[in-house]
mmCIF file with all atom_site columns, C-alpha atoms in Angstrom:
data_model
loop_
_atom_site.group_PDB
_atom_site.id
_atom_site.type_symbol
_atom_site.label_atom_id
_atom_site.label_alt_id
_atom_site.label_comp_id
_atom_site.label_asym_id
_atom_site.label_entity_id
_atom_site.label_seq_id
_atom_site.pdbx_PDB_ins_code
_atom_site.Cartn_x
_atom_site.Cartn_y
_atom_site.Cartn_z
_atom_site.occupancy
_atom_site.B_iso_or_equiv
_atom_site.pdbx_formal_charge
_atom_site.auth_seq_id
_atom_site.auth_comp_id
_atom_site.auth_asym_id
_atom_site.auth_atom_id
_atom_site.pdbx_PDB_model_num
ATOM 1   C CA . UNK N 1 1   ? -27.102 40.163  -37.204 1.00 0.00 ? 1   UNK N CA 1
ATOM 2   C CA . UNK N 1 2   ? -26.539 39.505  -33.576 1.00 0.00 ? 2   UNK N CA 1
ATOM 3   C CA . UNK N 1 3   ? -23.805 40.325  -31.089 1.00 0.00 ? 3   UNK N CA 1
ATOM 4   C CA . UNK N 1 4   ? -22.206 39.245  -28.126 1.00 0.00 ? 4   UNK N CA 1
ATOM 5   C CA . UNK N 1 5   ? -24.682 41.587  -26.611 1.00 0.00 ? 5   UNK N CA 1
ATOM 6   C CA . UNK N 1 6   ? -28.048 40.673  -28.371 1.00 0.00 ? 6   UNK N CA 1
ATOM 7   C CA . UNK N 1 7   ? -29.580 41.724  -31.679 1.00 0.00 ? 7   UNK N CA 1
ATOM 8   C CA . UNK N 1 8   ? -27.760 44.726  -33.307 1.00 0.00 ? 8   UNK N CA 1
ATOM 9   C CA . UNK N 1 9   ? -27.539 46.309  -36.486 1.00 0.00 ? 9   UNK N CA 1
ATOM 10  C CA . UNK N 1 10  ? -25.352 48.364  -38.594 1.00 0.00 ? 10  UNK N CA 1
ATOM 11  C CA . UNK N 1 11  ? -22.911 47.695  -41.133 1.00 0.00 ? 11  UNK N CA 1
ATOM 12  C CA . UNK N 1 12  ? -19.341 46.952  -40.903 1.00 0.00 ? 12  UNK N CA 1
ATOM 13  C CA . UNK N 1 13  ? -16.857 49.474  -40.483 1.00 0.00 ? 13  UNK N CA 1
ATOM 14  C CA . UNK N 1 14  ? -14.722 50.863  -43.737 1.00 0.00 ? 14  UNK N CA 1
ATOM 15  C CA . UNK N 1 15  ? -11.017 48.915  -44.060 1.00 0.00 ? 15  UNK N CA 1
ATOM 16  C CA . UNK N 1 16  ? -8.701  46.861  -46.673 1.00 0.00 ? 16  UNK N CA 1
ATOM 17  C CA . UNK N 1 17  ? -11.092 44.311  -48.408 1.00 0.00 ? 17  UNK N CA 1
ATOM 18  C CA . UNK N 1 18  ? -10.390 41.164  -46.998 1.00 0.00 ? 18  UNK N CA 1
ATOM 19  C CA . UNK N 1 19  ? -9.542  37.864  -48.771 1.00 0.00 ? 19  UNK N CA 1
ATOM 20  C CA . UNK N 1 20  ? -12.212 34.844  -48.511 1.00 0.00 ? 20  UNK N CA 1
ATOM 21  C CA . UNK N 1 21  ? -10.199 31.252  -47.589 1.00 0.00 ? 21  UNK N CA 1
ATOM 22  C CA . UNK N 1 22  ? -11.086 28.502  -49.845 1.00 0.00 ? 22  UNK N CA 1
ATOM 23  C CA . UNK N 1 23  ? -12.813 26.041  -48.480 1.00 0.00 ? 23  UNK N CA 1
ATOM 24  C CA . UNK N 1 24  ? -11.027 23.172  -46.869 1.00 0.00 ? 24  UNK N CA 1
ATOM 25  C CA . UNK N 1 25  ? -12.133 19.678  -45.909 1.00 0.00 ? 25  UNK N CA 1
ATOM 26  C CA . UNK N 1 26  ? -14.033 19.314  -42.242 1.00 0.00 ? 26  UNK N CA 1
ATOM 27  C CA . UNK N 1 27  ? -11.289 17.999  -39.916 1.00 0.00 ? 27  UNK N CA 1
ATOM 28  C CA . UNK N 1 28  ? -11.582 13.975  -39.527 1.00 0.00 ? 28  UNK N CA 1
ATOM 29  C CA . UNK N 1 29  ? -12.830 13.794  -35.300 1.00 0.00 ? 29  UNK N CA 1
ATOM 30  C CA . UNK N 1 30  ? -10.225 11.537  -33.654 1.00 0.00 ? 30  UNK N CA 1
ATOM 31  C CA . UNK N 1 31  ? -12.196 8.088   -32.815 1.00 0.00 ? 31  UNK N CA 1
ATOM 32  C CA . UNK N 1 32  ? -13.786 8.078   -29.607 1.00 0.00 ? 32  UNK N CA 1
ATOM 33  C CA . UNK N 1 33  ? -11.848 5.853   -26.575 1.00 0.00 ? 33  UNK N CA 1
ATOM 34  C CA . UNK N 1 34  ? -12.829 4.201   -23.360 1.00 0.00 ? 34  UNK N CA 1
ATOM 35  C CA . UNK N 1 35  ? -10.542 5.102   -20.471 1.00 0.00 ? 35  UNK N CA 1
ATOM 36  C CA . UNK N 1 36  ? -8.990  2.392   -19.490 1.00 0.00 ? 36  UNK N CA 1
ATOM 37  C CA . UNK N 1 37  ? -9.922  0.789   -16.322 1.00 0.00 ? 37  UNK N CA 1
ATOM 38  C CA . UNK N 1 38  ? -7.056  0.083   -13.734 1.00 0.00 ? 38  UNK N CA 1
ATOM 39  C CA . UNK N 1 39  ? -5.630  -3.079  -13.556 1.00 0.00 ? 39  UNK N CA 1
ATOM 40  C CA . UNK N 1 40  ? -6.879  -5.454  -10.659 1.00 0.00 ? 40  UNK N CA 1
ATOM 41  C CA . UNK N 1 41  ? -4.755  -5.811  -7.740  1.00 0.00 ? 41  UNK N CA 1
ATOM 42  C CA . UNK N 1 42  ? -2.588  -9.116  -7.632  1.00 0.00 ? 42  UNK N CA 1
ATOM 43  C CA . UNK N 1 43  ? -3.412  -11.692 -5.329  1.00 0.00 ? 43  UNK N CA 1
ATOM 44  C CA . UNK N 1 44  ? -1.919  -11.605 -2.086  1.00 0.00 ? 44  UNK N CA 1
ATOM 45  C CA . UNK N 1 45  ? 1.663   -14.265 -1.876  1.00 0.00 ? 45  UNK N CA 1
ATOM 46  C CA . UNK N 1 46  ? 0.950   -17.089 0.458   1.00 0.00 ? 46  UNK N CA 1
ATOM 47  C CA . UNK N 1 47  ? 3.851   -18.524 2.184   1.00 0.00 ? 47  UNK N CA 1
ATOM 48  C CA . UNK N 1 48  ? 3.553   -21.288 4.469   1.00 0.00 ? 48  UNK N CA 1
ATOM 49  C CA . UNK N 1 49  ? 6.319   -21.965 7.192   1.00 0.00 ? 49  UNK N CA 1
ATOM 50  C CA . UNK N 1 50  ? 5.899   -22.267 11.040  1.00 0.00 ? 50  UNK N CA 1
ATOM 51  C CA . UNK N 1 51  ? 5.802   -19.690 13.845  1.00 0.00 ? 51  UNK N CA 1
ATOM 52  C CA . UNK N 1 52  ? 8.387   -20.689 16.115  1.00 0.00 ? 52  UNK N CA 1
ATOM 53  C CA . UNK N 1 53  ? 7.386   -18.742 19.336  1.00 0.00 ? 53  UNK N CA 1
ATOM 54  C CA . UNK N 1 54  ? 5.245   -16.386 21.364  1.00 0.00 ? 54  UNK N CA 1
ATOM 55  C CA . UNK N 1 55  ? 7.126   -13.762 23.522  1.00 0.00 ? 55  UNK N CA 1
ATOM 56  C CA . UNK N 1 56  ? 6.151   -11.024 26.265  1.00 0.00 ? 56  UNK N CA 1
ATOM 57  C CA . UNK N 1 57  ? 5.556   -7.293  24.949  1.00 0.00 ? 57  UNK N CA 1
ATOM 58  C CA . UNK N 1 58  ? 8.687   -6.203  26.499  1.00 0.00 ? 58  UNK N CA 1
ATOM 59  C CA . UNK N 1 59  ? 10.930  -8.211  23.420  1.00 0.00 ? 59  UNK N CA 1
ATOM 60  C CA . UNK N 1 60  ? 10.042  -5.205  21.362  1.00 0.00 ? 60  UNK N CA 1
ATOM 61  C CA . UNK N 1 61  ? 12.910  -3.587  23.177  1.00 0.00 ? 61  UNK N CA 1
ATOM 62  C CA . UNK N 1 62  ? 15.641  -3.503  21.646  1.00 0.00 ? 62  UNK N CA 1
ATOM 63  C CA . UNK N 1 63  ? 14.156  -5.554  18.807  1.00 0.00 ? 63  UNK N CA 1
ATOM 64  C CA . UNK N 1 64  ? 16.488  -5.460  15.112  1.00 0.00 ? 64  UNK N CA 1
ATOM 65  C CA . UNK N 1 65  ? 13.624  -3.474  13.368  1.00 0.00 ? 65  UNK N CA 1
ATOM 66  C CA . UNK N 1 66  ? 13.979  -0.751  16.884  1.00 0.00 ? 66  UNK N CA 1
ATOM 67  C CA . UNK N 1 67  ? 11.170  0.305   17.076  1.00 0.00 ? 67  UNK N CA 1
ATOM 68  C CA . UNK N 1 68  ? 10.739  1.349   20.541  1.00 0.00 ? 68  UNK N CA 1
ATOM 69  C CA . UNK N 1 69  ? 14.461  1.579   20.711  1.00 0.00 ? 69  UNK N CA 1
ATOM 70  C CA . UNK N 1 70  ? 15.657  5.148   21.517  1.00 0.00 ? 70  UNK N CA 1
ATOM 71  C CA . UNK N 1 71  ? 14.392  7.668   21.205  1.00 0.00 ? 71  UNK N CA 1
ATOM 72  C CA . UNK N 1 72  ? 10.690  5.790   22.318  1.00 0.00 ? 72  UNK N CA 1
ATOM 73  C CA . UNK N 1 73  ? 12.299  3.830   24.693  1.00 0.00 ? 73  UNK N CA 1
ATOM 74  C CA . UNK N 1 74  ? 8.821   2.449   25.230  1.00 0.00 ? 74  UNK N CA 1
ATOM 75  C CA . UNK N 1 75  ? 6.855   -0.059  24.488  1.00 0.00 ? 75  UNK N CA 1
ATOM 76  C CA . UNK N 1 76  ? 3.183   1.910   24.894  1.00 0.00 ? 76  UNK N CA 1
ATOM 77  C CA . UNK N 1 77  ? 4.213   5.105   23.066  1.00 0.00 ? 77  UNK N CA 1
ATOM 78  C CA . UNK N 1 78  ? 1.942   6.360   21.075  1.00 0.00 ? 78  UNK N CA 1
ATOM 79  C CA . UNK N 1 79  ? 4.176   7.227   17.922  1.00 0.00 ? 79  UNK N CA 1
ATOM 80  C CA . UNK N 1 80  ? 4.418   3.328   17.271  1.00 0.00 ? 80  UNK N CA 1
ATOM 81  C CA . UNK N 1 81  ? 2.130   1.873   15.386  1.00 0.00 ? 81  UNK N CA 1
ATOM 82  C CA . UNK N 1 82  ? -1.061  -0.432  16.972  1.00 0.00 ? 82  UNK N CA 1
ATOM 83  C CA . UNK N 1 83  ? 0.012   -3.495  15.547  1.00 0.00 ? 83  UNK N CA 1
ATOM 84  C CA . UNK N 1 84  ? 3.364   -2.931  17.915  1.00 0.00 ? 84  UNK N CA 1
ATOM 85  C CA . UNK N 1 85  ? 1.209   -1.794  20.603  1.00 0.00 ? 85  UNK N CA 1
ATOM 86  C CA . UNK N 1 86  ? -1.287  -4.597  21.039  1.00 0.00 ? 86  UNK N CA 1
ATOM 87  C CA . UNK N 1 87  ? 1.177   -7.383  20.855  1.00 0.00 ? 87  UNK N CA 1
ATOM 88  C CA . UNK N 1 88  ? 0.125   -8.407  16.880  1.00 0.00 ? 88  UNK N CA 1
ATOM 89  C CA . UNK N 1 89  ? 3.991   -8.492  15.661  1.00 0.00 ? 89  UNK N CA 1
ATOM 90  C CA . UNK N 1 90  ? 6.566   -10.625 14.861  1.00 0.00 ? 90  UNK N CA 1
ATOM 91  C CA . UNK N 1 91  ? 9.853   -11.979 14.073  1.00 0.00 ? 91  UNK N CA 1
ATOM 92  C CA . UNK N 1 92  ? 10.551  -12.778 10.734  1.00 0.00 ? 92  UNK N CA 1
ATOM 93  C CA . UNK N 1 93  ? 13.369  -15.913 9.658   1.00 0.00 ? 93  UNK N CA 1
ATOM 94  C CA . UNK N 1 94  ? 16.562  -16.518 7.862   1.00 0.00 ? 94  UNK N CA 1
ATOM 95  C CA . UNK N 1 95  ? 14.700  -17.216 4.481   1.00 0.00 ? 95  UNK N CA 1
ATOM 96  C CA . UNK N 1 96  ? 11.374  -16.775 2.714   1.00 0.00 ? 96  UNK N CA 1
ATOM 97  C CA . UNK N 1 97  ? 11.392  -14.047 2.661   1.00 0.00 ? 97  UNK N CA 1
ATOM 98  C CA . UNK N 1 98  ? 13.800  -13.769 4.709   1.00 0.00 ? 98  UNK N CA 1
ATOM 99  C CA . UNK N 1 99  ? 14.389  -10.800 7.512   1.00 0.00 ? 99  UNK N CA 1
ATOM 100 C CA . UNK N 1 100 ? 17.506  -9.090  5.308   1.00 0.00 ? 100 UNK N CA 1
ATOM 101 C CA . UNK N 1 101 ? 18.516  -5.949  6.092   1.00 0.00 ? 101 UNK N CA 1
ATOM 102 C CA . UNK N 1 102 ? 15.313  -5.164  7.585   1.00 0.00 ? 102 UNK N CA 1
ATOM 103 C CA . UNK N 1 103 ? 13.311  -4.078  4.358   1.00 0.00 ? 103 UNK N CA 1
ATOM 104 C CA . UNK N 1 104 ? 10.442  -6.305  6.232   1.00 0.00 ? 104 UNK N CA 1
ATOM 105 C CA . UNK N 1 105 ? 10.330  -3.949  9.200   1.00 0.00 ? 105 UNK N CA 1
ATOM 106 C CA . UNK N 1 106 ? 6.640   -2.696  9.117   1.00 0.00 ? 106 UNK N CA 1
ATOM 107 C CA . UNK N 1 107 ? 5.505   -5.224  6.682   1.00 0.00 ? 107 UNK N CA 1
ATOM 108 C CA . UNK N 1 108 ? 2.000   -6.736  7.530   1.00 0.00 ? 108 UNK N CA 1
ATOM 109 C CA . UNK N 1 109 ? 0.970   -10.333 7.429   1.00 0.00 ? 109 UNK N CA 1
ATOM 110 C CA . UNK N 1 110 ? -1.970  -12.269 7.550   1.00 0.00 ? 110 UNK N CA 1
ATOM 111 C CA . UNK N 1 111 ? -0.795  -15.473 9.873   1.00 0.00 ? 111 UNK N CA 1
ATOM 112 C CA . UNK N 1 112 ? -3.397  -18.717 10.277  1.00 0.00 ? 112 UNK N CA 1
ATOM 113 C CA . UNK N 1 113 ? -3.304  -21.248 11.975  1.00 0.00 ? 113 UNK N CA 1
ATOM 114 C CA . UNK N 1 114 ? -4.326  -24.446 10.760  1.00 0.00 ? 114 UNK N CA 1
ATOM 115 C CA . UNK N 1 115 ? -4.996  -26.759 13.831  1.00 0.00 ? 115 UNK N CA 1
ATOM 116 C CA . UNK N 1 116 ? -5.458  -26.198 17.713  1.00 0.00 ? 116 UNK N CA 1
ATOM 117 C CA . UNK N 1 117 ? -2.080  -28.331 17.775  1.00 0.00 ? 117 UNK N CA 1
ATOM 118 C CA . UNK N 1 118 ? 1.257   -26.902 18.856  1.00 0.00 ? 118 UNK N CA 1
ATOM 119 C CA . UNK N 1 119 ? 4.857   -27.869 18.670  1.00 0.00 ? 119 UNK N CA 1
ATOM 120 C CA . UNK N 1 120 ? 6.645   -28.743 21.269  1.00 0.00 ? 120 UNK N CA 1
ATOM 121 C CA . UNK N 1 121 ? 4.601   -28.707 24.418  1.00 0.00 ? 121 UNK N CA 1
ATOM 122 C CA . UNK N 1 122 ? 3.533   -24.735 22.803  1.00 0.00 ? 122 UNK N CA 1
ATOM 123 C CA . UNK N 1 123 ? -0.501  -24.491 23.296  1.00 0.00 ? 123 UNK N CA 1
ATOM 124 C CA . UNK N 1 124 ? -2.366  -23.959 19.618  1.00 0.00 ? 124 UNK N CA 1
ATOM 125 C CA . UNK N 1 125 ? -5.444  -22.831 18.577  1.00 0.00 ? 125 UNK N CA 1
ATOM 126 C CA . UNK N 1 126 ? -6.887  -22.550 14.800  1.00 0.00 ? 126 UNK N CA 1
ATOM 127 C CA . UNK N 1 127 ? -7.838  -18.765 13.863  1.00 0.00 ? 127 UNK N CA 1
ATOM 128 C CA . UNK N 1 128 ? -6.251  -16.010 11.631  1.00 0.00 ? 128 UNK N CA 1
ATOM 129 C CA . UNK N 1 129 ? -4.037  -12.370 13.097  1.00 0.00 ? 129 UNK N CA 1
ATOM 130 C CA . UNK N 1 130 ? -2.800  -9.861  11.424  1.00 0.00 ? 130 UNK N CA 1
ATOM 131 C CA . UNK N 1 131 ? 1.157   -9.417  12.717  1.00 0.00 ? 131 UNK N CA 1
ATOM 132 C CA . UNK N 1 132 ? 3.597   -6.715  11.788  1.00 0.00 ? 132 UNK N CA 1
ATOM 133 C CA . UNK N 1 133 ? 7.497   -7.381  11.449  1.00 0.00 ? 133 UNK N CA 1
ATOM 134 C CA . UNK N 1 134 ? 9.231   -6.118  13.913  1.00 0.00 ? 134 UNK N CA 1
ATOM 135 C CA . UNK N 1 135 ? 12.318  -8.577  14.376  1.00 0.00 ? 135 UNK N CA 1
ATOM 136 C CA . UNK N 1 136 ? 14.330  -10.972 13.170  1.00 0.00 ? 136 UNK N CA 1
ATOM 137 C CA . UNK N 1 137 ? 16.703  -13.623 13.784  1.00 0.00 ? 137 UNK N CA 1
ATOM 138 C CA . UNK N 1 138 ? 14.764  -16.696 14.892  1.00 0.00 ? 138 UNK N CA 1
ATOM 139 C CA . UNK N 1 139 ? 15.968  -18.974 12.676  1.00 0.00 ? 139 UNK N CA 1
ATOM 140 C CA . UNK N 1 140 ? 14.285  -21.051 9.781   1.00 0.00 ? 140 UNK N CA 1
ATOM 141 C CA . UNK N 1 141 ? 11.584  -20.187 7.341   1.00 0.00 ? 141 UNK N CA 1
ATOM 142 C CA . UNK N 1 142 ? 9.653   -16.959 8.038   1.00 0.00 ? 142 UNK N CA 1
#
């Protein structure tokens, strides 16, 4: 015999006799499964529309997503985030998606342009920014 401890010996100590179980059928192992892998992200929405305009820092004052509205009061502060910072944000239109009650505020986008061409006297230039929401209001598509 061996114990927990290592090879012993002796008997078993006097009691009731004890009752032997019949035999029972092995239990049936449940079948083996894969995890399942996570489902792939969906592809990013692509909207297309037109950026109406380019404005100094300072319109982030008092801005309808107010973010450097009191308490900040500030357009450098460092509790708001770098897109706001830098200059990489944005007002968002009437529609598509549309600026709402402001569930947009904070939302990132990636914006291209196109073409070096403008609108309306407005120097362009092809190349891609990333640009949070932080208005709204300007009129027509986002």
């Amino acid at each position: 015999q061996f114990g927990a401890g290592g090879p012993v010996t002796g008997s078993p100590a006097p009691g009731p006799p004890t009752a032997t179980a019949a035999p029972s059928a092995a239990p049936t192992p449940a079948p083996a499964t894969s995890p399942t892998p996570p489902a792939p992200a969906p592809p990013p929405s692509v909207f297309r529309g037109s950026l109406t305009m380019w404005a100094t820092q300072d319109n982030l004052m008092g801005a309808q997503c107010e973010y450097a509205n009191a308490p900040v009061n500030n357009i450098n502060d460092p509790v708001l985030p770098s897109y706001l910072r830098s200059g990489y944000h944005c007002a968002i239109g009437d529609s598509n998606p549309g600026f709402g009650k402001g569930e947009y505020c904070g939302m990132c986008y990636k914006v291209t342009s196109l073409s070096d061409n403008g609108v309306g006297g407005t120097p362009g230039k092809r190349g891609s920014a990333v640009v949070m929401v932080s208005n709204g209001g300007p009129g027509g598509d986002a």
